mmCIF file of C-alpha atoms in Angstrom:
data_model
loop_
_atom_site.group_PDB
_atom_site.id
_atom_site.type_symbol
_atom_site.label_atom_id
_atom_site.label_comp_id
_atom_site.label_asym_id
_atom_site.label_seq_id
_atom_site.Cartn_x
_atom_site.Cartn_y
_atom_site.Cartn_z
ATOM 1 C CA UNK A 21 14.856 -3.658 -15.423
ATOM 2 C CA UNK A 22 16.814 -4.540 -18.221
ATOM 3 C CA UNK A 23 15.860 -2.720 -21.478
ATOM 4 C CA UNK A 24 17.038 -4.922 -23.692
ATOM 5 C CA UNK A 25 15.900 -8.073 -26.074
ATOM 6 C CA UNK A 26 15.107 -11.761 -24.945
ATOM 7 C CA UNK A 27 17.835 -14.231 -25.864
ATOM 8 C CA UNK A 28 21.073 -11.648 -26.204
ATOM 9 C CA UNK A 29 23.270 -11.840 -22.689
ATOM 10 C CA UNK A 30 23.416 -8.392 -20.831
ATOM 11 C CA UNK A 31 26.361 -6.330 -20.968
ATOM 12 C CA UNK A 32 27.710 -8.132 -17.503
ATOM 13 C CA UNK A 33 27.313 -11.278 -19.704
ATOM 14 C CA UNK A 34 24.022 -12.590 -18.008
ATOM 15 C CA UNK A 35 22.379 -14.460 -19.562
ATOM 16 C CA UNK A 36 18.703 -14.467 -21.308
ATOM 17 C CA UNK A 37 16.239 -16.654 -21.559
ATOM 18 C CA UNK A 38 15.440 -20.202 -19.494
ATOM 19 C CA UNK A 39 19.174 -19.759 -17.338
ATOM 20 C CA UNK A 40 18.645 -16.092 -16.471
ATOM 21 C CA UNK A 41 16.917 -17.029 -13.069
ATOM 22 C CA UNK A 42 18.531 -20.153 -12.251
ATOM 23 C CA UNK A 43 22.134 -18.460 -11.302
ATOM 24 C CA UNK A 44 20.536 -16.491 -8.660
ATOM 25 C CA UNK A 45 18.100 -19.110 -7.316
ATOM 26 C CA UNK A 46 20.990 -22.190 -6.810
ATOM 27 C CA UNK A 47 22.233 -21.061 -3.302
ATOM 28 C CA UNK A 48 21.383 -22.259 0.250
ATOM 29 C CA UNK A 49 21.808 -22.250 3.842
ATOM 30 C CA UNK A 50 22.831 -24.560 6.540
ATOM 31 C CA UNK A 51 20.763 -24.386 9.396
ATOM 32 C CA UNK A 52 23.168 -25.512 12.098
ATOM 33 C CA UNK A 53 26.335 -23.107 10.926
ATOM 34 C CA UNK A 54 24.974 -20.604 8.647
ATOM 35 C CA UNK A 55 27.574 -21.236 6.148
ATOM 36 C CA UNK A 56 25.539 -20.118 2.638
ATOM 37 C CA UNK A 57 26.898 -22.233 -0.367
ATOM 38 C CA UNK A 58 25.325 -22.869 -3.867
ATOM 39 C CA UNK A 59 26.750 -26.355 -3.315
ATOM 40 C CA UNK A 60 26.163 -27.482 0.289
ATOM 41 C CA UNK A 61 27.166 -31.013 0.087
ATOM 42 C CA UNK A 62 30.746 -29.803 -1.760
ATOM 43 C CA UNK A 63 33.421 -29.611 0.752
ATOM 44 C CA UNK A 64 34.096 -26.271 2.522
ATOM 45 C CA UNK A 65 36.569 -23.655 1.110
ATOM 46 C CA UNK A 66 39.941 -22.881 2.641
ATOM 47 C CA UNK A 67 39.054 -20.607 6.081
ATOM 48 C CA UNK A 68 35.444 -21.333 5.758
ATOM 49 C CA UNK A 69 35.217 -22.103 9.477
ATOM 50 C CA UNK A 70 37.016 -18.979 10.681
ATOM 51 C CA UNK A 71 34.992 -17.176 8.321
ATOM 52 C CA UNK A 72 31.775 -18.471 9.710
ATOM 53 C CA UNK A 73 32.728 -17.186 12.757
ATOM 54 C CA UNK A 74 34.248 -13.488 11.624
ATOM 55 C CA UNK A 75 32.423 -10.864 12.899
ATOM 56 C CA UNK A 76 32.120 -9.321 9.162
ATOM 57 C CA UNK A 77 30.013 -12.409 7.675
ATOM 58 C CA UNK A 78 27.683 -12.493 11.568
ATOM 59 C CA UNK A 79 27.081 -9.151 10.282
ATOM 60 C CA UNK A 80 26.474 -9.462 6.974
ATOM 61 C CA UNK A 81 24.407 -12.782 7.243
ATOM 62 C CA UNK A 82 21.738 -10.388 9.643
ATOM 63 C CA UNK A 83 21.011 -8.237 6.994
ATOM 64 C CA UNK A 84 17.746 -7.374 6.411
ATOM 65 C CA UNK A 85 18.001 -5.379 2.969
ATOM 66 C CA UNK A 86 18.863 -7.859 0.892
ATOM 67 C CA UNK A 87 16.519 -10.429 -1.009
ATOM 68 C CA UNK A 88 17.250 -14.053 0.801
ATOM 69 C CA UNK A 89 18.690 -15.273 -2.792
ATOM 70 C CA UNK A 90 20.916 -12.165 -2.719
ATOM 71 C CA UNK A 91 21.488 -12.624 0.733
ATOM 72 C CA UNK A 92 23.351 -16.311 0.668
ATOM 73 C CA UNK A 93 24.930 -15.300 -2.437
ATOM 74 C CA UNK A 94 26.647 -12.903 -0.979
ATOM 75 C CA UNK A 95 27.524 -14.763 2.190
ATOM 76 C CA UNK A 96 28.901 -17.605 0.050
ATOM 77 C CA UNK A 97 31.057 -15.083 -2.309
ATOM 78 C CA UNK A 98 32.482 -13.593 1.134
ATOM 79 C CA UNK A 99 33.676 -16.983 1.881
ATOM 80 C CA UNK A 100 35.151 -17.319 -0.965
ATOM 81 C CA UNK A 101 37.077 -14.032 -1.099
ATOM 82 C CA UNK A 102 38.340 -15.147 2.290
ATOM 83 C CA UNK A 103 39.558 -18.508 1.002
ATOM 84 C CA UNK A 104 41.442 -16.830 -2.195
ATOM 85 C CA UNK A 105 39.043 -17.575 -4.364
ATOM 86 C CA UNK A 106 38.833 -14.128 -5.960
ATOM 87 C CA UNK A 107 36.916 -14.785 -9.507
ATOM 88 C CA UNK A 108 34.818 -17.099 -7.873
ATOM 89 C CA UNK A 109 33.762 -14.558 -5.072
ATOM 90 C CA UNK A 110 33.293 -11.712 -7.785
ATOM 91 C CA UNK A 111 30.965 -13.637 -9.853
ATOM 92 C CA UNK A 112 28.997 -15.298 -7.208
ATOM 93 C CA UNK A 113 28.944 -11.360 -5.739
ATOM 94 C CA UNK A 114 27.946 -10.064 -9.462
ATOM 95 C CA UNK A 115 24.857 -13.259 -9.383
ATOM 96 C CA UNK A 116 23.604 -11.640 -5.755
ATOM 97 C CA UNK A 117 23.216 -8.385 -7.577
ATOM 98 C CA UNK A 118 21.574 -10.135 -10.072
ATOM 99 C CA UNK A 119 19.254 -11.424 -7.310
ATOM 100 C CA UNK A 120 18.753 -7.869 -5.863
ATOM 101 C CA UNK A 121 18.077 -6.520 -9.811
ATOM 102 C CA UNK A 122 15.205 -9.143 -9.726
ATOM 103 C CA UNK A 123 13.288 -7.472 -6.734
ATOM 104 C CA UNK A 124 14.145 -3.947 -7.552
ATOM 105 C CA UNK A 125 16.822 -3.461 -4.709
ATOM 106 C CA UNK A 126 18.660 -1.099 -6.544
ATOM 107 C CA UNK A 127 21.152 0.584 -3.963
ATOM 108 C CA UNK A 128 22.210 -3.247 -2.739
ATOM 109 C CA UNK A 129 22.612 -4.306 -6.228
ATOM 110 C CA UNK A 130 24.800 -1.635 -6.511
ATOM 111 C CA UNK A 131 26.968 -2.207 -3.390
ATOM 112 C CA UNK A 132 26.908 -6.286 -4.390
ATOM 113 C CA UNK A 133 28.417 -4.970 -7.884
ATOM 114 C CA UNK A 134 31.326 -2.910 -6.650
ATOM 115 C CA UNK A 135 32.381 -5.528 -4.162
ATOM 116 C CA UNK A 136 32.107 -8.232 -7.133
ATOM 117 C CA UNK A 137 34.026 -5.824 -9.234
ATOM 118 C CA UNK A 138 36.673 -5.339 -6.782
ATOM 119 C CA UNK A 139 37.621 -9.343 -6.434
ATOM 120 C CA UNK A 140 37.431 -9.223 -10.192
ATOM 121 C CA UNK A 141 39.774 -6.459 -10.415
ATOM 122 C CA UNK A 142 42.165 -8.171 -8.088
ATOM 123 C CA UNK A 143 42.165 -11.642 -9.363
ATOM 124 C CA UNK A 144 42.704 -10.339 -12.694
ATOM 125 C CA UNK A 145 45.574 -8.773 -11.327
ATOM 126 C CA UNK A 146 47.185 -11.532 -9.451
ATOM 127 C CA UNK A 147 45.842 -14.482 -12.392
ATOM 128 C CA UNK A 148 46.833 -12.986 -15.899
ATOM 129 C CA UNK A 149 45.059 -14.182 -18.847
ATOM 130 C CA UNK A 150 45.270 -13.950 -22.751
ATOM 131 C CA UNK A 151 44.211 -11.043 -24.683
ATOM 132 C CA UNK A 152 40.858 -11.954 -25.803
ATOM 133 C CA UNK A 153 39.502 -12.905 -22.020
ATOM 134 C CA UNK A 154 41.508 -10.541 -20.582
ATOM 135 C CA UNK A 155 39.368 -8.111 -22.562
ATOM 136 C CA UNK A 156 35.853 -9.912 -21.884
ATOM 137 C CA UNK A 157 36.542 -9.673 -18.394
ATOM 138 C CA UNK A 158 37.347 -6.198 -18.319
ATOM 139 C CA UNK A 159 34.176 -5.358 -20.406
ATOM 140 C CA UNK A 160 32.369 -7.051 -17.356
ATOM 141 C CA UNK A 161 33.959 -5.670 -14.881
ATOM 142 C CA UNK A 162 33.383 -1.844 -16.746
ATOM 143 C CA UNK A 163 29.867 -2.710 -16.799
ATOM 144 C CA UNK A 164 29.538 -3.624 -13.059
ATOM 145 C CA UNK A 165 31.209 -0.127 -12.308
ATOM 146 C CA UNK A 166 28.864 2.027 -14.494
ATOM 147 C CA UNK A 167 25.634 -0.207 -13.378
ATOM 148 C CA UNK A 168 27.017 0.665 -9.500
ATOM 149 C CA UNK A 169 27.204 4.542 -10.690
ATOM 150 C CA UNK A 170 31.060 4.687 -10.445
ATOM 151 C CA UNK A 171 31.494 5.752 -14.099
ATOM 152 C CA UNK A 172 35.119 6.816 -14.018
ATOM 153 C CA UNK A 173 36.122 3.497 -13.235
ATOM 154 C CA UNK A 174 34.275 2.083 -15.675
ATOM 155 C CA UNK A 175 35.755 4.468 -18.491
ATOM 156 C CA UNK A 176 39.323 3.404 -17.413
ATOM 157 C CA UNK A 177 38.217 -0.464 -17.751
ATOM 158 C CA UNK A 178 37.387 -0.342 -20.861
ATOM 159 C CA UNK A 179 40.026 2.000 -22.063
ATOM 160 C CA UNK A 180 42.528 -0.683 -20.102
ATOM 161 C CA UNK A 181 40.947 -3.449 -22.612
ATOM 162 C CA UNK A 182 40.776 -1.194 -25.621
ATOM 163 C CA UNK A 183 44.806 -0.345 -25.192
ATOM 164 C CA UNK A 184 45.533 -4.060 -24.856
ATOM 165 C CA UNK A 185 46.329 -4.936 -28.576
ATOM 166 C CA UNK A 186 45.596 -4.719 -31.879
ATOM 167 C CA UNK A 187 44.962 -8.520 -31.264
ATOM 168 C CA UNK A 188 41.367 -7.681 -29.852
ATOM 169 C CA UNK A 189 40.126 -5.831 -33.483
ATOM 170 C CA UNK A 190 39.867 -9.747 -34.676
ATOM 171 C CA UNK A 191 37.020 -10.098 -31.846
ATOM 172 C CA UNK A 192 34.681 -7.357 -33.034
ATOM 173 C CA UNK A 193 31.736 -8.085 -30.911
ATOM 174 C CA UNK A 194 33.663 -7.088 -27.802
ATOM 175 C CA UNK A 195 35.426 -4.789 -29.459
ATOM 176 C CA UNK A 196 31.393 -3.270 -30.056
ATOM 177 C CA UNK A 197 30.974 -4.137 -26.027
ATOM 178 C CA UNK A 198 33.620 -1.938 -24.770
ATOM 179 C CA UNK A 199 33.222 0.757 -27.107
ATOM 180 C CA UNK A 200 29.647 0.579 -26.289
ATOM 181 C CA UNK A 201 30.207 0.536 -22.559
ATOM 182 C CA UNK A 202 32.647 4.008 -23.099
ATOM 183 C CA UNK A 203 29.364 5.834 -24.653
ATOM 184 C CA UNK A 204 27.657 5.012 -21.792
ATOM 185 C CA UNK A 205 29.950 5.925 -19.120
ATOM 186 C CA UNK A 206 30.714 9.213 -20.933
ATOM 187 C CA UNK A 207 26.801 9.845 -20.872
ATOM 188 C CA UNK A 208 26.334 8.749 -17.610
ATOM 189 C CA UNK A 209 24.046 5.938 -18.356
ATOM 190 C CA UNK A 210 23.682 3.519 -15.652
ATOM 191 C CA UNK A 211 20.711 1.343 -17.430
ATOM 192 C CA UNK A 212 21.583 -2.172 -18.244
ATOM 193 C CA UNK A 213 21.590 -2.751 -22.055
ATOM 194 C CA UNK A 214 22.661 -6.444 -23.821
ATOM 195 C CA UNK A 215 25.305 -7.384 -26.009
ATOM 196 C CA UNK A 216 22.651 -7.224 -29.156
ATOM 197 C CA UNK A 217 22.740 -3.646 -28.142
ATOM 198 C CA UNK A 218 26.157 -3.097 -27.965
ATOM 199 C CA UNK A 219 26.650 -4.512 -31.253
ATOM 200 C CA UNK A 220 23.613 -2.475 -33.071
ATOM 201 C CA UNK A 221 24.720 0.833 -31.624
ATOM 202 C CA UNK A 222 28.029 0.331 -33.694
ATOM 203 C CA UNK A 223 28.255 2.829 -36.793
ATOM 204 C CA UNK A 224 28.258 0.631 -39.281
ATOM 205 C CA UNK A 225 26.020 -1.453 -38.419
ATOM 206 C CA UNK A 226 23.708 -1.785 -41.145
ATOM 207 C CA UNK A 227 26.502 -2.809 -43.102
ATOM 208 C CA UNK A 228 27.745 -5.308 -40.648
ATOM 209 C CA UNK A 229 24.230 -6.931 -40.419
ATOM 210 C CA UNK A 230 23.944 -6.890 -44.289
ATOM 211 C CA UNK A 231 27.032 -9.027 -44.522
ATOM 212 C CA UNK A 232 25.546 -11.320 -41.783
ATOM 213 C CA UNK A 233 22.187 -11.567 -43.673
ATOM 214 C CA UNK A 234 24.659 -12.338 -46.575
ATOM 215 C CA UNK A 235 26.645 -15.149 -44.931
ATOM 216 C CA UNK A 236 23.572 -16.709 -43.257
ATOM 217 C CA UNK A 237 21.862 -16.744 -46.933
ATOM 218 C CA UNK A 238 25.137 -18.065 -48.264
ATOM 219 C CA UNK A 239 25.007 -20.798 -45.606
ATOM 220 C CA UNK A 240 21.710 -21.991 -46.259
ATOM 221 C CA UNK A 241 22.332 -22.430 -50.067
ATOM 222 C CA UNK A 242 25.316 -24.037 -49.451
ATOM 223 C CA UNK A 243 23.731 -26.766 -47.140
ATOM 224 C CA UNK A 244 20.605 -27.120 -49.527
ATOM 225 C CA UNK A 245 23.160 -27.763 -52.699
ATOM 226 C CA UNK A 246 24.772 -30.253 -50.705
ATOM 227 C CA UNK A 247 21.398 -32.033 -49.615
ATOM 228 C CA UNK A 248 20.318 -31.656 -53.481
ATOM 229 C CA UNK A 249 24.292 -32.982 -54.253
ATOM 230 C CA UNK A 250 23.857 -35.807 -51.691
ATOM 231 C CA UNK A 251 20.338 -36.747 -53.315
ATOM 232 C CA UNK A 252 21.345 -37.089 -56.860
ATOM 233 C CA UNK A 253 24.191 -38.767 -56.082
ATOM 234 C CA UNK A 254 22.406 -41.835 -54.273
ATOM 235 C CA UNK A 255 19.472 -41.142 -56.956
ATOM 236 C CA UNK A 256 17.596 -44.314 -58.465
ATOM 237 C CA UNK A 257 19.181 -42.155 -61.475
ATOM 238 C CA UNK A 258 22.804 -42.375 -60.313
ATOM 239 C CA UNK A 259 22.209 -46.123 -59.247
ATOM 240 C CA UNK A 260 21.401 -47.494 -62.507
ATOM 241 C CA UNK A 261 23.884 -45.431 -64.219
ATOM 242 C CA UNK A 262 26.588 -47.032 -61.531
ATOM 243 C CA UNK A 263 24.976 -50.640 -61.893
ATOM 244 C CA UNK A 264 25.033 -50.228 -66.048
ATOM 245 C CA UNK A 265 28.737 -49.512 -65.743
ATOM 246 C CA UNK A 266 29.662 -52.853 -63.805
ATOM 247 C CA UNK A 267 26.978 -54.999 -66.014
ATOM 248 C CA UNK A 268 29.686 -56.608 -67.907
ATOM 249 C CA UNK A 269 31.221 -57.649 -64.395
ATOM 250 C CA UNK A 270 28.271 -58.481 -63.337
ATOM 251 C CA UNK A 271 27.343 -60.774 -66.233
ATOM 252 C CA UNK A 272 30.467 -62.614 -65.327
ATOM 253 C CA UNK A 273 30.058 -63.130 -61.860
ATOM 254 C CA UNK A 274 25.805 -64.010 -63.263
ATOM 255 C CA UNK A 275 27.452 -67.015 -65.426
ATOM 256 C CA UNK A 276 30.073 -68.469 -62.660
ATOM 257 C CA UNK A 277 27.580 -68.749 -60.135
ATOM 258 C CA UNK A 278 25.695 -71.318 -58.768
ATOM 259 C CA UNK A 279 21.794 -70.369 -57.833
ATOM 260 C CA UNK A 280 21.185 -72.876 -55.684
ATOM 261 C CA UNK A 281 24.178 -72.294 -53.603
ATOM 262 C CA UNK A 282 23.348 -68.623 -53.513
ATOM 263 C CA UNK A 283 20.075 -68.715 -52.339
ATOM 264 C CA UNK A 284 21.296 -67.858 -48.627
ATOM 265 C CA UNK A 285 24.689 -66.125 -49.170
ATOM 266 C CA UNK A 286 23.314 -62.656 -48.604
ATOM 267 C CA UNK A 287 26.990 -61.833 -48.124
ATOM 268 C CA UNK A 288 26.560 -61.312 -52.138
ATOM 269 C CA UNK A 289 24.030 -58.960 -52.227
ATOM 270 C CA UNK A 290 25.621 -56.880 -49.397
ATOM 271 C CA UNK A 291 28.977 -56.786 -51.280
ATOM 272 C CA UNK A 292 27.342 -55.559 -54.437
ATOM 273 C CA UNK A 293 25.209 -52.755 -52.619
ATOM 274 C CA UNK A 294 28.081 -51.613 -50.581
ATOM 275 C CA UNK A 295 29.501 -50.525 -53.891
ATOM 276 C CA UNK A 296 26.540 -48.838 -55.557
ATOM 277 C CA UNK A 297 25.410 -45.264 -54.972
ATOM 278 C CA UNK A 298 21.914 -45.570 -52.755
ATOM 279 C CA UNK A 299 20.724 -44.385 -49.906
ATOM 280 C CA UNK A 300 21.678 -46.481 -46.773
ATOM 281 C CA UNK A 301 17.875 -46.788 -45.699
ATOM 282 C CA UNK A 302 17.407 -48.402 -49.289
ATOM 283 C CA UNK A 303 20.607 -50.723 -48.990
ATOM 284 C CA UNK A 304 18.932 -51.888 -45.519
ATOM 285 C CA UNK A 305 15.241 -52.567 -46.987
ATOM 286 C CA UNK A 306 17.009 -54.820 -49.756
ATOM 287 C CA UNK A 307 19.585 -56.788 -47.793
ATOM 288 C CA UNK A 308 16.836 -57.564 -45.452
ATOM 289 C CA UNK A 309 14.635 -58.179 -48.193
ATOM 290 C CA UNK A 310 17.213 -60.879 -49.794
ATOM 291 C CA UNK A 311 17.091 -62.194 -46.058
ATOM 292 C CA UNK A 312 13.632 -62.611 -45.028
ATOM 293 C CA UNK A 313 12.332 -63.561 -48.143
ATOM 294 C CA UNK A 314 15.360 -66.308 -48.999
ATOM 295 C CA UNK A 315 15.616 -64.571 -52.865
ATOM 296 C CA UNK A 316 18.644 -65.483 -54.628
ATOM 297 C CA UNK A 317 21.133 -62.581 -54.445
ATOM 298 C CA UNK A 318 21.920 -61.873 -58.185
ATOM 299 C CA UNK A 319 18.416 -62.602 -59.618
ATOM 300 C CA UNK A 320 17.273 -60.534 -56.826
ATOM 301 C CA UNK A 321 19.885 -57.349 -57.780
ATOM 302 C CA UNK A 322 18.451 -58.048 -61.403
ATOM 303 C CA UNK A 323 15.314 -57.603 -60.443
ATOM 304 C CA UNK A 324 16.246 -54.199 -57.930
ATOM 305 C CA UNK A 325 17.886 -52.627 -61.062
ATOM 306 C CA UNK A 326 15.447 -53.350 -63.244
ATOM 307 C CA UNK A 327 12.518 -52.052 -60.948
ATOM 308 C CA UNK A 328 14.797 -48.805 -60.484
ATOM 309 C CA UNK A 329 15.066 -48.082 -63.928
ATOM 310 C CA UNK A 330 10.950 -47.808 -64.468
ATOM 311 C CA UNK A 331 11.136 -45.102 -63.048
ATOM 312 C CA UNK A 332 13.802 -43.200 -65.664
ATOM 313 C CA UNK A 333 12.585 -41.686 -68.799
ATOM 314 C CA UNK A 334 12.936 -43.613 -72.361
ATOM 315 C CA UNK A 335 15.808 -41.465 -73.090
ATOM 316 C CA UNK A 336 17.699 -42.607 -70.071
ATOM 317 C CA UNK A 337 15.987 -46.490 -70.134
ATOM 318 C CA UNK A 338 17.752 -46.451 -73.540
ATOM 319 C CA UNK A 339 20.622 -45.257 -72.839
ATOM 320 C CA UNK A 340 21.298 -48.026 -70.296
ATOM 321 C CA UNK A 341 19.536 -50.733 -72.869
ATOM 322 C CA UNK A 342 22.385 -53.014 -72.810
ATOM 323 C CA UNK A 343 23.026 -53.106 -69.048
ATOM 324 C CA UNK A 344 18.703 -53.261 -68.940
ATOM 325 C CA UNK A 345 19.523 -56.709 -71.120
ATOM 326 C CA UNK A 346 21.813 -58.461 -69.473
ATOM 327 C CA UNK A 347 19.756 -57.674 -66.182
ATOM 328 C CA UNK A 348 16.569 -59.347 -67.708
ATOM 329 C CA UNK A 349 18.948 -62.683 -68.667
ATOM 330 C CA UNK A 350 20.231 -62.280 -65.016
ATOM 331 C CA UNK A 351 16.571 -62.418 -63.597
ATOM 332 C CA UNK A 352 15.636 -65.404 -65.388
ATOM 333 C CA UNK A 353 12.746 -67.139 -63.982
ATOM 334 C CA UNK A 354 12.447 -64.968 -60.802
ATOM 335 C CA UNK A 355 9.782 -62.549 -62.312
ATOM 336 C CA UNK A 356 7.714 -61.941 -59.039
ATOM 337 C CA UNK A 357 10.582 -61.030 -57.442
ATOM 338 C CA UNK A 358 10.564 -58.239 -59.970
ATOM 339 C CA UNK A 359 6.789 -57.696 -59.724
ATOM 340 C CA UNK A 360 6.816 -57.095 -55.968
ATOM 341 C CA UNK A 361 9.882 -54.333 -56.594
ATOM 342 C CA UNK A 362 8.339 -52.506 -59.371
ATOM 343 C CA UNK A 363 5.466 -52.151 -56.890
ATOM 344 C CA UNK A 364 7.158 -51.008 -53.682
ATOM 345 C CA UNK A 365 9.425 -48.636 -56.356
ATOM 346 C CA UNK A 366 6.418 -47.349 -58.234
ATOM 347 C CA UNK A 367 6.312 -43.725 -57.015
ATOM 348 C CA UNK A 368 10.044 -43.184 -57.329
ATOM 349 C CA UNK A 369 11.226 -40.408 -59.377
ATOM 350 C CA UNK A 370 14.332 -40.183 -61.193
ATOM 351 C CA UNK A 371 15.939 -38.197 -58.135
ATOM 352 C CA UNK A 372 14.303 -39.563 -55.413
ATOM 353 C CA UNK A 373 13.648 -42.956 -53.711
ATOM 354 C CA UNK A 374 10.238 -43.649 -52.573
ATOM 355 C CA UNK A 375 9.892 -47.126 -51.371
ATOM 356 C CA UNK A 376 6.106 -47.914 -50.603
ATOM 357 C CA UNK A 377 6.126 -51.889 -49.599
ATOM 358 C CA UNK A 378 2.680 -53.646 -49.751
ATOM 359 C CA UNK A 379 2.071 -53.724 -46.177
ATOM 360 C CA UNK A 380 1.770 -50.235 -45.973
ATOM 361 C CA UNK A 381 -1.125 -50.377 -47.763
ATOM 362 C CA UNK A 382 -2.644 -53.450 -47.684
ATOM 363 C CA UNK A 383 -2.761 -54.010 -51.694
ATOM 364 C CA UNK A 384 -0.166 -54.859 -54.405
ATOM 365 C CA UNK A 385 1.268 -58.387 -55.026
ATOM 366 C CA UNK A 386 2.594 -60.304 -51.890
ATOM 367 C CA UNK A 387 6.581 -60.917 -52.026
ATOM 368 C CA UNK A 388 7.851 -64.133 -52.812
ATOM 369 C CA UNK A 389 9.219 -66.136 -50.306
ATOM 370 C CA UNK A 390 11.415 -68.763 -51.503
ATOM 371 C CA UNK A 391 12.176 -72.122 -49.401
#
């Protein structure tokens, strides 16, 4: 039984939570060879045939005091070891001790985690790797050999990680894991404890959890200013400060333009909202606006701006007066275009958007459709 925490790995890195029974429930058996597999249909490992027929896998695949999960686990990992396959084999061995932890078979859990140690041992050996999982897999394999009651070898795994280099004080939760797994073994404690544990029994831990509590805090703030960032600067605020700054160009481009011609080149609303701070939900609702409803573009961004600024307070309105001005001359006759805007706009704020069209609510004045 493990004593530790939902949702922290153990110490032989398995894992919590929804995948902690799925690695030992994933093997099966062939009927017509015996050959045990967690992949059947995959094609068979190098030997597998000769295997099948060794008098060491007969043997083991008539066991009787292992757990049938455990039991084709095994088989499989001894196919493996056969074929080379040496990490493989160890950590399909370490999942059939997992299997026997399940149903309380301690003494075969045991034997399943020295053999998956050994092939672990040996393919580490013969397969070198860098520092940092050079050290995780040592810290596995010393927790195999103190959950299997061999505690010396255990010790001398993690002291083999902990003399690797200074490289592994960078990775301080498995530095916490092996020095963890060294109190153990020196105490003789075969329970199995999680990585959460590992890391808590450290002496400075409150200090280290402080600092996390500190970062995570830190985090959150920083995301929230940049949603409150992002906010203002698409604002109806930000917009008609933007607009008011381009009204003289806008005037221009008012006074060279035919209406008429206009009326269906949304291409000039879209240009003009693709340069003004909004959010791109609002840019949709008005260049589909300016599309179903036929408005003319420019009388129809007269009448946006002008709807958006209702919503600002007299200090700002006046601020923007002149741009407010030339916006009016640019809407011209197409007040119920503005109507129908100041409607849908009419529980904006100043930092926020709130577009509430009439069809949400069945009242308010209809919007224009021009011919």
């Amino acid at each position: 039984m493990s004593t530790g925490a939902s949702g922290s790995p153990d110490l032989d890195l398995r894992p919590n939570g929804y995948g902690r029974g799925a690695l030992v429930a994933n093997a099966d058996r062939c009927e017509g060879c015996g050959y045990c597999a967690v992949h059947l249909e995959a094609p068979l490992p190098a030997m597998a045939r000769q295997t099948l027929k060794s008098a060491e896998y007969e043997s083991l695949a008539k066991r009787q005091d292992l757990p049938v999960a455990a039991l084709w686990l095994a088989c499989h990992a001894l196919v493996l070891a056969r074929a080379g396959s040496l990490e493989n084999a160890g950590l399909i061995a370490l999942h059939a001790a997992w299997a026997c932890d399940d149903f309380r078979y301690t003494e075969a859990a045991r034997e399943l985690r020295i053999v998956a140690a050994q092939h672990l041992e040996r393919d580490l050996a013969t397969h070198p790797r860098n520092i940092r999982a050079t050290g995780l897999r040592l810290a596995q394999i010393a927790d195999m050999w103190r959950r299997a009651g061999r505690l010396a070898q255990a010790a001398e795994a993690v002291r083999r990680a902990l003399t690797l280099s200074n490289e592994l004080d960078k990775e301080r939760p498995l530095i916490d894991m092996l020095r963890f797994q060294l109190q153990l073994a020196e105490a003789g404690d075969e329970r199995n404890f999680t990585v959460n544990q590992a890391e808590q029994a450290a002496p400075d831990w409150p200090q280290i959890k402080a600092e996390r509590e500190a970062r995570k805090l830190a985090e959150e703030q920083a995301r929230e200013r940049a949603r409150l960032d992002k906010l203002e600067r698409e604002s109806p605020r930000s917009f008609v400060a933007a607009f008011a700054l381009l009204s003289d160009e806008f005037a221009r481009e008012v006074a060279g333009h035919d209406q008429r011609d206009a009326a269906t080149d949304s291409t000039t609303m879209d240009n003009w909202l693709a340069r003004l701070p909004m959010p791109d939900s609002m840019r949709t609702i008005m260049g589909a606006n300016v599309k179903a409803y036929r408005w003319p573009p420019l009388p129809a961004l007269a009448a946006y701006a002008l709807a958006t600024s209702t919503c600002l307070d007299e200090a700002s309105q006046s601020t923007h007066a002149e741009a407010i001005r030339r916006w009016q001359s640019a809407l011209g006759a197409h007040t119920l275009v503005h109507d129908y805007l100041v409607w849908c706009l009419r529980d904006s704020l100043p930092g926020e958007w709130r577009y509430s069209p009439v069809q949400r609510q069945g009242r308010g004045p209809t919007p224009p459709h021009y011919n």
